[in-house]
mmCIF file of C-alpha atoms and ligand atoms in Angstrom:
data_model
loop_
_atom_site.group_PDB
_atom_site.id
_atom_site.type_symbol
_atom_site.label_atom_id
_atom_site.label_comp_id
_atom_site.label_asym_id
_atom_site.label_seq_id
_atom_site.Cartn_x
_atom_site.Cartn_y
_atom_site.Cartn_z
ATOM 1 C CA MET A 1238 37.256 -3.362 -15.159
ATOM 2 C CA GLN A 1239 36.584 -5.649 -12.160
ATOM 3 C CA ALA A 1240 38.391 -4.477 -9.055
ATOM 4 C CA GLY A 1241 40.989 -6.815 -7.567
ATOM 5 C CA MET A 1242 40.474 -8.528 -4.201
ATOM 6 C CA ARG A 1243 43.375 -6.503 -2.739
ATOM 7 C CA ASP A 1244 41.724 -3.124 -3.393
ATOM 8 C CA PRO A 1245 40.590 -1.411 -0.210
ATOM 9 C CA VAL A 1246 36.872 -1.470 0.443
ATOM 10 C CA VAL A 1247 35.222 1.912 0.819
ATOM 11 C CA LEU A 1248 31.778 2.538 2.276
ATOM 12 C CA VAL A 1249 29.757 5.195 0.479
ATOM 13 C CA PRO A 1250 26.337 6.556 1.475
ATOM 14 C CA LEU A 1251 23.699 6.056 -1.176
ATOM 15 C CA ASP A 1252 22.980 9.764 -1.439
ATOM 16 C CA ALA A 1253 26.601 10.336 -2.534
ATOM 17 C CA LEU A 1254 26.195 8.011 -5.524
ATOM 18 C CA PRO A 1255 24.857 9.107 -8.923
ATOM 19 C CA ALA A 1256 21.066 8.913 -8.797
ATOM 20 C CA HIS A 1257 20.750 7.722 -12.380
ATOM 21 C CA GLY A 1258 20.346 3.935 -12.385
ATOM 22 C CA ARG A 1259 21.089 3.687 -8.661
ATOM 23 C CA THR A 1260 17.981 1.680 -7.778
ATOM 24 C CA THR A 1261 18.516 -0.706 -10.688
ATOM 25 C CA HIS A 1262 22.107 -1.348 -9.596
ATOM 26 C CA LEU A 1263 21.027 -1.806 -5.975
ATOM 27 C CA ALA A 1264 18.427 -4.381 -6.998
ATOM 28 C CA ALA A 1265 21.103 -6.251 -8.953
ATOM 29 C CA LEU A 1266 23.428 -6.143 -5.941
ATOM 30 C CA TYR A 1267 20.678 -7.670 -3.798
ATOM 31 C CA GLY A 1268 20.508 -10.503 -6.289
ATOM 32 C CA ARG A 1269 24.265 -11.088 -6.076
ATOM 33 C CA ILE A 1270 24.113 -11.147 -2.275
ATOM 34 C CA PHE A 1271 20.892 -12.968 -1.493
ATOM 35 C CA GLY A 1272 20.381 -15.005 -4.647
ATOM 36 C CA ARG A 1273 18.531 -14.212 -7.842
ATOM 37 C CA ALA A 1274 15.208 -15.427 -6.449
ATOM 38 C CA ARG A 1275 15.327 -12.644 -3.878
ATOM 39 C CA THR A 1276 16.139 -9.822 -6.282
ATOM 40 C CA PRO A 1277 13.642 -7.067 -5.510
ATOM 41 C CA SER A 1278 11.953 -4.955 -8.142
ATOM 42 C CA THR A 1279 13.099 -1.371 -8.470
ATOM 43 C CA ALA A 1280 9.504 -0.377 -7.603
ATOM 44 C CA TRP A 1281 9.862 -2.215 -4.286
ATOM 45 C CA LEU A 1282 13.045 -0.318 -3.462
ATOM 46 C CA GLU A 1283 11.619 3.015 -4.565
ATOM 47 C CA ASP A 1284 8.541 2.385 -2.430
ATOM 48 C CA ARG A 1285 10.763 1.698 0.594
ATOM 49 C CA MET A 1286 12.681 4.909 -0.052
ATOM 50 C CA ALA A 1287 9.461 6.908 -0.389
ATOM 51 C CA ARG A 1288 8.165 5.496 2.913
ATOM 52 C CA GLY A 1289 11.378 6.157 4.822
ATOM 53 C CA ALA A 1290 11.972 2.414 5.233
ATOM 54 C CA VAL A 1291 15.228 3.007 3.341
ATOM 55 C CA ARG A 1292 16.939 6.334 3.937
ATOM 56 C CA LEU A 1293 19.630 7.140 1.400
ATOM 57 C CA GLY A 1294 21.880 9.120 3.755
ATOM 58 C CA ALA A 1295 21.826 6.389 6.394
ATOM 59 C CA SER A 1296 22.421 3.529 3.936
ATOM 60 C CA VAL A 1297 25.720 2.567 2.362
ATOM 61 C CA VAL A 1298 27.190 0.425 -0.354
ATOM 62 C CA ALA A 1299 30.610 -1.150 0.029
ATOM 63 C CA ALA A 1300 32.838 -0.917 -3.027
ATOM 64 C CA ARG A 1301 36.107 -2.648 -3.722
ATOM 65 C CA GLY A 1302 37.571 -0.105 -6.101
ATOM 66 C CA ASP A 1303 35.522 2.631 -7.718
ATOM 67 C CA PRO A 1304 32.232 3.284 -5.857
ATOM 68 C CA THR A 1305 30.747 4.951 -8.928
ATOM 69 C CA ASN A 1306 31.164 1.657 -10.823
ATOM 70 C CA PRO A 1307 28.395 -0.765 -9.735
ATOM 71 C CA ALA A 1308 30.566 -3.681 -10.897
ATOM 72 C CA ASP A 1309 32.870 -2.871 -7.958
ATOM 73 C CA TRP A 1310 30.075 -2.945 -5.380
ATOM 74 C CA CYS A 1311 30.489 -5.819 -2.951
ATOM 75 C CA GLY A 1312 28.098 -5.140 -0.081
ATOM 76 C CA LEU A 1313 25.219 -3.034 1.118
ATOM 77 C CA ALA A 1314 23.518 -1.937 4.292
ATOM 78 C CA LEU A 1315 20.112 -0.323 3.978
ATOM 79 C CA VAL A 1316 18.679 1.527 6.945
ATOM 80 C CA GLY A 1317 15.238 3.030 7.370
ATOM 81 C CA LEU A 1318 13.954 5.573 9.856
ATOM 82 C CA PRO A 1319 10.199 5.647 9.225
ATOM 83 C CA PRO A 1320 8.375 8.008 11.593
ATOM 84 C CA SER A 1321 6.209 5.139 12.841
ATOM 85 C CA LEU A 1322 9.281 3.404 14.249
ATOM 86 C CA ALA A 1323 10.941 6.426 15.897
ATOM 87 C CA PRO A 1324 13.143 6.597 17.884
ATOM 88 C CA ALA A 1325 14.258 3.274 16.412
ATOM 89 C CA ALA A 1326 15.801 2.661 13.012
ATOM 90 C CA ARG A 1327 15.539 -0.626 11.159
ATOM 91 C CA ALA A 1328 17.858 -2.349 8.731
ATOM 92 C CA ALA A 1329 16.105 -3.114 5.458
ATOM 93 C CA GLY A 1330 18.829 -5.389 4.148
ATOM 94 C CA MET A 1331 22.498 -6.000 4.906
ATOM 95 C CA GLY A 1332 24.847 -8.364 3.172
ATOM 96 C CA ILE A 1333 28.022 -8.987 1.261
ATOM 97 C CA VAL A 1334 28.672 -10.767 -2.008
ATOM 98 C CA PRO A 1335 29.914 -14.315 -1.339
ATOM 99 C CA GLU A 1336 33.492 -13.706 -2.508
ATOM 100 C CA SER A 1337 33.981 -10.821 -0.043
ATOM 101 C CA ARG A 1338 32.647 -12.515 3.091
ATOM 102 C CA GLY A 1339 34.748 -13.489 6.083
ATOM 103 C CA ARG A 1340 37.092 -10.482 5.932
ATOM 104 C CA GLY A 1341 35.490 -8.210 8.496
ATOM 105 C CA LEU A 1342 33.275 -6.335 6.052
ATOM 106 C CA GLY A 1343 30.029 -7.472 7.681
ATOM 107 C CA LYS A 1344 31.196 -6.038 10.979
ATOM 108 C CA ARG A 1345 32.160 -2.747 9.276
ATOM 109 C CA LEU A 1346 28.783 -2.479 7.600
ATOM 110 C CA VAL A 1347 26.940 -3.069 10.866
ATOM 111 C CA GLU A 1348 29.012 -0.410 12.629
ATOM 112 C CA ALA A 1349 28.404 1.997 9.730
ATOM 113 C CA MET A 1350 24.653 1.363 9.923
ATOM 114 C CA CYS A 1351 24.703 2.067 13.656
ATOM 115 C CA ARG A 1352 26.678 5.306 13.295
ATOM 116 C CA ARG A 1353 24.524 6.578 10.463
ATOM 117 C CA ALA A 1354 21.276 5.668 12.206
ATOM 118 C CA ALA A 1355 22.477 7.462 15.353
ATOM 119 C CA ASP A 1356 23.546 10.497 13.341
ATOM 120 C CA ALA A 1357 20.040 10.564 11.836
ATOM 121 C CA GLY A 1358 18.556 10.662 15.337
ATOM 122 C CA ALA A 1359 17.768 6.998 16.061
ATOM 123 C CA ARG A 1360 18.400 5.583 19.522
ATOM 124 C CA THR A 1361 18.240 1.919 18.587
ATOM 125 C CA LEU A 1362 18.791 -0.092 15.428
ATOM 126 C CA GLU A 1363 16.675 -3.170 14.756
ATOM 127 C CA VAL A 1364 17.590 -5.992 12.419
ATOM 128 C CA THR A 1365 15.587 -8.989 11.269
ATOM 129 C CA ALA A 1366 18.030 -11.870 11.301
ATOM 130 C CA HIS A 1367 17.896 -15.370 9.945
ATOM 131 C CA PRO A 1368 18.473 -17.783 12.867
ATOM 132 C CA ARG A 1369 21.952 -18.626 11.525
ATOM 133 C CA HIS A 1370 23.001 -14.960 11.911
ATOM 134 C CA VAL A 1371 21.803 -14.479 15.488
ATOM 135 C CA ALA A 1372 25.299 -15.159 16.833
ATOM 136 C CA PHE A 1373 26.820 -12.689 14.348
ATOM 137 C CA TYR A 1374 24.557 -9.880 15.524
ATOM 138 C CA GLY A 1375 24.772 -10.976 19.155
ATOM 139 C CA ALA A 1376 28.559 -10.536 19.066
ATOM 140 C CA LEU A 1377 28.007 -7.006 17.745
ATOM 141 C CA GLY A 1378 25.842 -5.925 20.669
ATOM 142 C CA PHE A 1379 22.368 -6.807 19.413
ATOM 143 C CA ARG A 1380 19.885 -8.400 21.791
ATOM 144 C CA HIS A 1381 16.930 -10.582 20.895
ATOM 145 C CA VAL A 1382 13.599 -8.753 20.852
ATOM 146 C CA ARG A 1383 11.102 -11.181 19.361
ATOM 147 C CA THR A 1384 10.558 -13.911 16.832
ATOM 148 C CA VAL A 1385 8.687 -12.986 13.662
ATOM 149 C CA GLU A 1386 7.042 -15.466 11.349
ATOM 150 C CA THR A 1387 6.067 -15.569 7.700
ATOM 151 C CA TRP A 1388 2.981 -17.477 6.578
ATOM 152 C CA ALA A 1389 1.961 -18.357 3.046
ATOM 153 C CA ALA A 1390 -1.492 -18.695 1.552
ATOM 154 C CA PRO A 1391 -2.327 -22.160 0.123
ATOM 155 C CA ALA A 1392 -1.544 -21.358 -3.514
ATOM 156 C CA THR A 1393 1.600 -19.382 -2.763
ATOM 157 C CA THR A 1394 4.872 -20.377 -4.374
ATOM 158 C CA GLY A 1395 8.173 -18.519 -4.588
ATOM 159 C CA THR A 1396 10.402 -16.936 -1.996
ATOM 160 C CA PRO A 1397 9.073 -15.080 1.037
ATOM 161 C CA PRO A 1398 9.970 -11.420 1.392
ATOM 162 C CA ARG A 1399 13.006 -10.816 3.580
ATOM 163 C CA TRP A 1400 11.986 -7.627 5.223
ATOM 164 C CA SER A 1401 8.943 -6.317 6.933
ATOM 165 C CA PRO A 1402 8.308 -2.603 7.054
ATOM 166 C CA ALA A 1403 8.059 -0.520 10.149
ATOM 167 C CA PRO A 1404 5.281 -1.329 12.579
ATOM 168 C CA PRO A 1405 2.440 1.129 12.731
ATOM 169 C CA THR A 1406 1.606 3.005 15.871
ATOM 170 C CA CYS A 1407 -1.752 3.090 17.538
ATOM 171 C CA GLY A 1408 -2.461 5.690 20.159
ATOM 172 C CA GLY A 1409 1.258 6.210 20.539
ATOM 173 C CA HIS A 1410 1.982 2.533 21.133
ATOM 174 C CA VAL A 1411 3.655 0.209 18.734
ATOM 175 C CA LEU A 1412 1.169 -2.502 17.906
ATOM 176 C CA ALA A 1413 1.876 -5.855 19.439
ATOM 177 C CA THR A 1414 1.865 -7.917 16.315
ATOM 178 C CA GLU A 1415 3.544 -5.297 14.170
ATOM 179 C CA ILE A 1416 2.863 -4.713 10.604
ATOM 180 C CA ALA A 1417 2.240 -7.661 8.376
ATOM 181 C CA GLU A 1418 3.465 -7.567 4.842
ATOM 182 C CA THR A 1419 2.153 -9.816 2.176
ATOM 183 C CA TRP A 1420 3.677 -10.267 -1.152
ATOM 184 C CA ARG A 1421 1.836 -11.290 -4.252
ATOM 185 C CA CYS A 1422 4.161 -13.335 -6.392
ATOM 186 C CA GLY A 1423 4.058 -13.687 -10.117
ATOM 187 C CA ARG A 1424 5.652 -12.086 -13.096
ATOM 188 C CA LYS A 1425 5.178 -8.674 -11.548
ATOM 189 C CA PRO A 1426 5.442 -9.103 -7.787
ATOM 190 C CA ARG A 1427 3.332 -6.752 -5.755
ATOM 191 C CA HIS A 1428 3.141 -6.066 -2.093
ATOM 192 C CA LEU A 1429 0.265 -6.031 0.265
ATOM 193 C CA VAL A 1430 1.117 -4.133 3.396
ATOM 194 C CA CYS A 1431 -1.222 -4.955 6.239
ATOM 195 C CA THR A 1432 -1.394 -3.632 9.742
ATOM 196 C CA THR A 1433 -2.850 -5.539 12.638
ATOM 197 C CA ASP A 1434 -3.579 -4.657 16.233
ATOM 198 C CA GLY A 1435 -2.932 -8.099 17.593
ATOM 199 C CA THR A 1436 -6.496 -9.007 18.367
ATOM 200 C CA THR A 1437 -8.636 -8.998 15.280
ATOM 201 C CA VAL A 1438 -8.032 -8.021 11.709
ATOM 202 C CA THR A 1439 -10.113 -7.016 8.781
ATOM 203 C CA ALA A 1440 -8.778 -6.134 5.366
ATOM 204 C CA ARG A 1441 -10.997 -3.126 4.947
ATOM 205 C CA THR A 1442 -8.857 -0.846 2.871
ATOM 206 C CA VAL A 1443 -7.121 -2.143 -0.193
ATOM 207 C CA GLU A 1444 -5.672 0.353 -2.586
ATOM 208 C CA VAL A 1445 -2.795 0.852 -4.931
ATOM 209 C CA GLU A 1446 -0.086 3.074 -3.533
ATOM 210 C CA GLY A 1447 3.269 3.664 -5.164
ATOM 211 C CA GLY A 1448 2.851 0.602 -7.355
ATOM 212 C CA CYS A 1449 1.964 -1.569 -4.364
ATOM 213 C CA LEU A 1450 -1.292 -2.967 -3.164
ATOM 214 C CA VAL A 1451 -1.822 -1.748 0.350
ATOM 215 C CA ALA A 1452 -4.327 -3.369 2.662
ATOM 216 C CA GLU A 1453 -4.967 -1.872 6.024
ATOM 217 C CA LEU A 1454 -6.123 -4.468 8.529
ATOM 218 C CA ARG A 1455 -8.007 -2.904 11.401
ATOM 219 C CA SER A 1456 -9.621 -4.139 14.551
ATOM 220 C CA ASP A 1457 -12.862 -2.395 13.676
ATOM 221 C CA ARG A 1458 -15.627 -4.705 12.659
ATOM 222 C CA PRO A 1459 -16.337 -4.221 8.987
ATOM 223 C CA PRO A 1460 -19.739 -2.867 8.034
ATOM 224 C CA SER A 1461 -20.539 -6.136 6.277
ATOM 225 C CA GLY A 1462 -20.242 -8.019 9.536
ATOM 226 C CA ALA A 1463 -17.697 -10.375 8.034
ATOM 227 C CA GLY A 1464 -15.134 -11.364 10.649
ATOM 228 C CA PRO A 1465 -11.367 -11.247 10.405
ATOM 229 C CA LEU A 1466 -11.251 -14.955 9.613
ATOM 230 C CA ALA A 1467 -13.456 -14.410 6.585
ATOM 231 C CA GLU A 1468 -11.256 -11.518 5.513
ATOM 232 C CA LEU A 1469 -8.147 -13.675 5.853
ATOM 233 C CA ARG A 1470 -9.775 -16.515 3.921
ATOM 234 C CA SER A 1471 -10.637 -14.071 1.209
ATOM 235 C CA LEU A 1472 -7.015 -12.824 1.231
ATOM 236 C CA ALA A 1473 -5.769 -16.421 1.087
ATOM 237 C CA GLY A 1474 -8.000 -17.129 -1.858
ATOM 238 C CA SER A 1475 -6.832 -14.101 -3.799
ATOM 239 C CA GLY A 1476 -3.625 -15.707 -5.074
ATOM 240 C CA HIS A 1477 0.001 -15.861 -4.044
ATOM 241 C CA VAL A 1478 0.230 -14.103 -0.705
ATOM 242 C CA PHE A 1479 2.724 -14.046 2.143
ATOM 243 C CA VAL A 1480 1.968 -12.500 5.519
ATOM 244 C CA THR A 1481 5.080 -11.589 7.481
ATOM 245 C CA GLY A 1482 6.029 -9.933 10.743
ATOM 246 C CA ILE A 1483 3.701 -12.106 12.787
ATOM 247 C CA ALA A 1484 4.607 -12.690 16.440
ATOM 248 C CA PRO A 1485 4.226 -16.348 17.520
ATOM 249 C CA ASP A 1486 2.005 -15.328 20.442
ATOM 250 C CA ALA A 1487 -0.182 -12.884 18.518
ATOM 251 C CA PRO A 1488 -3.884 -13.717 18.673
ATOM 252 C CA PHE A 1489 -3.954 -12.901 14.956
ATOM 253 C CA ARG A 1490 -1.589 -15.824 14.319
ATOM 254 C CA ARG A 1491 -4.155 -18.370 15.461
ATOM 255 C CA LEU A 1492 -6.385 -17.321 12.602
ATOM 256 C CA LEU A 1493 -3.780 -17.944 9.911
ATOM 257 C CA PRO A 1494 -3.890 -21.773 9.836
ATOM 258 C CA ARG A 1495 -7.667 -21.618 10.081
ATOM 259 C CA ALA A 1496 -7.616 -19.462 6.955
ATOM 260 C CA GLY A 1497 -5.402 -21.997 5.178
ATOM 261 C CA PHE A 1498 -2.071 -20.217 5.613
ATOM 262 C CA ARG A 1499 1.037 -22.301 6.413
ATOM 263 C CA LEU A 1500 4.169 -21.298 8.317
ATOM 264 C CA VAL A 1501 7.125 -20.942 5.937
ATOM 265 C CA GLN A 1502 9.773 -18.925 7.757
ATOM 266 C CA ARG A 1503 10.878 -17.739 11.192
ATOM 267 C CA ALA A 1504 13.256 -14.835 11.757
ATOM 268 C CA GLU A 1505 14.643 -13.132 14.834
ATOM 269 C CA ARG A 1506 14.144 -9.438 15.459
ATOM 270 C CA MET A 1507 17.189 -8.060 17.295
ATOM 271 C CA ALA A 1508 18.069 -4.555 18.474
ATOM 272 C CA ARG A 1509 21.136 -2.641 19.579
ATOM 273 C CA VAL A 1510 21.148 0.520 21.655
ATOM 274 C CA LEU A 1511 23.077 3.161 19.717
ATOM 275 C CA ALA A 1512 25.835 5.388 20.986
ATOM 276 C CA PRO A 1513 24.960 9.084 20.719
ATOM 277 C CA ALA A 1514 25.517 10.726 17.331
ATOM 278 C CA SER A 1515 29.168 11.231 16.536
ATOM 279 C CA ALA A 1516 31.238 12.935 13.904
ATOM 280 C CA THR A 1517 33.336 9.830 13.250
ATOM 281 C CA SER A 1518 33.733 8.542 9.715
ATOM 282 C CA ASP A 1519 32.818 5.096 8.448
ATOM 283 C CA GLY A 1520 36.429 4.025 8.944
ATOM 284 C CA PRO A 1521 38.982 2.654 6.556
HETATM 285 C C1 COA B 1171 26.221 -12.387 7.586
HETATM 286 C C2 COA B 1171 27.291 -11.636 6.818
HETATM 287 C C3 COA B 1171 26.822 -10.211 6.615
HETATM 288 C C4 COA B 1171 28.592 -11.637 7.610
HETATM 289 O O1 COA B 1171 29.532 -10.824 6.928
HETATM 290 P P1 COA B 1171 31.095 -11.183 6.921
HETATM 291 O O2 COA B 1171 31.816 -10.099 6.221
HETATM 292 O O3 COA B 1171 31.281 -12.558 6.424
HETATM 293 O O4 COA B 1171 31.400 -11.139 8.465
HETATM 294 P P2 COA B 1171 32.716 -10.588 9.147
HETATM 295 O O5 COA B 1171 33.901 -11.112 8.407
HETATM 296 O O6 COA B 1171 32.640 -9.120 9.331
HETATM 297 O O7 COA B 1171 32.632 -11.289 10.555
HETATM 298 C C5 COA B 1171 32.656 -10.539 11.748
HETATM 299 C C6 COA B 1171 32.664 -11.516 12.889
HETATM 300 O O8 COA B 1171 31.426 -12.249 12.887
HETATM 301 C C7 COA B 1171 31.691 -13.651 12.799
HETATM 302 N N1 COA B 1171 30.628 -14.235 11.988
HETATM 303 C C8 COA B 1171 30.393 -14.077 10.674
HETATM 304 N N2 COA B 1171 29.275 -14.737 10.313
HETATM 305 C C9 COA B 1171 28.812 -15.329 11.425
HETATM 306 C C10 COA B 1171 27.696 -16.161 11.709
HETATM 307 N N3 COA B 1171 26.817 -16.509 10.785
HETATM 308 N N4 COA B 1171 27.529 -16.593 12.992
HETATM 309 C C11 COA B 1171 28.397 -16.237 13.961
HETATM 310 N N5 COA B 1171 29.469 -15.434 13.747
HETATM 311 C C12 COA B 1171 29.664 -15.006 12.497
HETATM 312 C C13 COA B 1171 33.052 -13.755 12.171
HETATM 313 O O9 COA B 1171 33.689 -14.958 12.522
HETATM 314 C C14 COA B 1171 33.755 -12.557 12.769
HETATM 315 O O10 COA B 1171 34.165 -12.869 14.084
HETATM 316 P P3 COA B 1171 35.520 -12.216 14.711
HETATM 317 O O11 COA B 1171 35.289 -10.723 14.749
HETATM 318 O O12 COA B 1171 35.609 -12.829 16.060
HETATM 319 O O13 COA B 1171 36.625 -12.595 13.789
HETATM 320 C C15 COA B 1171 27.591 -12.310 5.457
HETATM 321 O O14 COA B 1171 27.904 -13.654 5.676
HETATM 322 C C16 COA B 1171 26.479 -12.214 4.462
HETATM 323 O O15 COA B 1171 26.374 -11.221 3.759
HETATM 324 N N6 COA B 1171 25.632 -13.268 4.361
HETATM 325 C C17 COA B 1171 24.587 -13.359 3.347
HETATM 326 C C18 COA B 1171 23.644 -12.206 3.385
HETATM 327 C C19 COA B 1171 22.736 -12.263 4.574
HETATM 328 O O16 COA B 1171 22.133 -13.265 4.841
HETATM 329 N N7 COA B 1171 22.606 -11.125 5.224
HETATM 330 C C20 COA B 1171 21.615 -10.929 6.223
HETATM 331 C C21 COA B 1171 22.119 -11.081 7.574
HETATM 332 S S1 COA B 1171 20.621 -11.188 8.592
#
């Protein structure tokens, strides 16, 4: 039975929900929140969980009624704490179904994410916000860190991915241009996860990992002598590909239009310093 709008909303960590079918129901909830075109595959979610980009104990669903009944779910907040991002955590998706917006639930979910990330040891929480949500996060204590862009290869159609994974580290430093994630569209979407060092890139390693295509872009010159531009052109020619997480001032970015990519989306990376871990609950 569908819960009524007057039922109290409870926030429940994902690891407290029955594991059977959980990822399928989460993917469906994404679709209800962000639109069907953005519904992720269960493989995508499982990959994020395996990589630590979504941590079950730090992530919650909001339920109006019975939290064990996915039909009652009305919001979600996914948080990741991948080792490469430590001591920061990053939201991998936060939103509320349209009929439950504007009642303070977004604020509750953000506070729950912050508490849970802090309890898991994070000192900051990063979000990747659409420009129209910058004010929402700003009012909740988040400060602007950087703009991130998504570029599409010439043949690419469909919807860009919403979230980029954690940036890699290099010699202990977070790389300037962060990780770049590309998404092959089609009947069975796949992901290409690419790292860059901000200066030059080469797609030297491409392998299948957890159902995803993973390309590691390095600054090393490839043995073939082909430059990063050639590698990007080859990537662009390989089908439907998005590259995300690109900083506007990254040297790597200048290569994208030369390789035929076009700018399709800008988002704002924001971060909030977290209060120390507490024993408080997620509130009423
Ligand atoms: C963005 C979103 C999470 C806000 O959730 P919500 O439940 O509607 O927000 P709340 O009711 O908790 O609002 C909390 C406060 O933020 C304000 N607010 C909400 N959306 C806002 C926006 N886009 N810009 C500025 N302020 C906003 C509210 O007015 C409220 O202010 P108040 O505390 O002074 O009354 C929700 O609209 C949503 O899920 N959108 C679609 C999914 C999405 O895009 N999520 C990704 C966000 S990057």
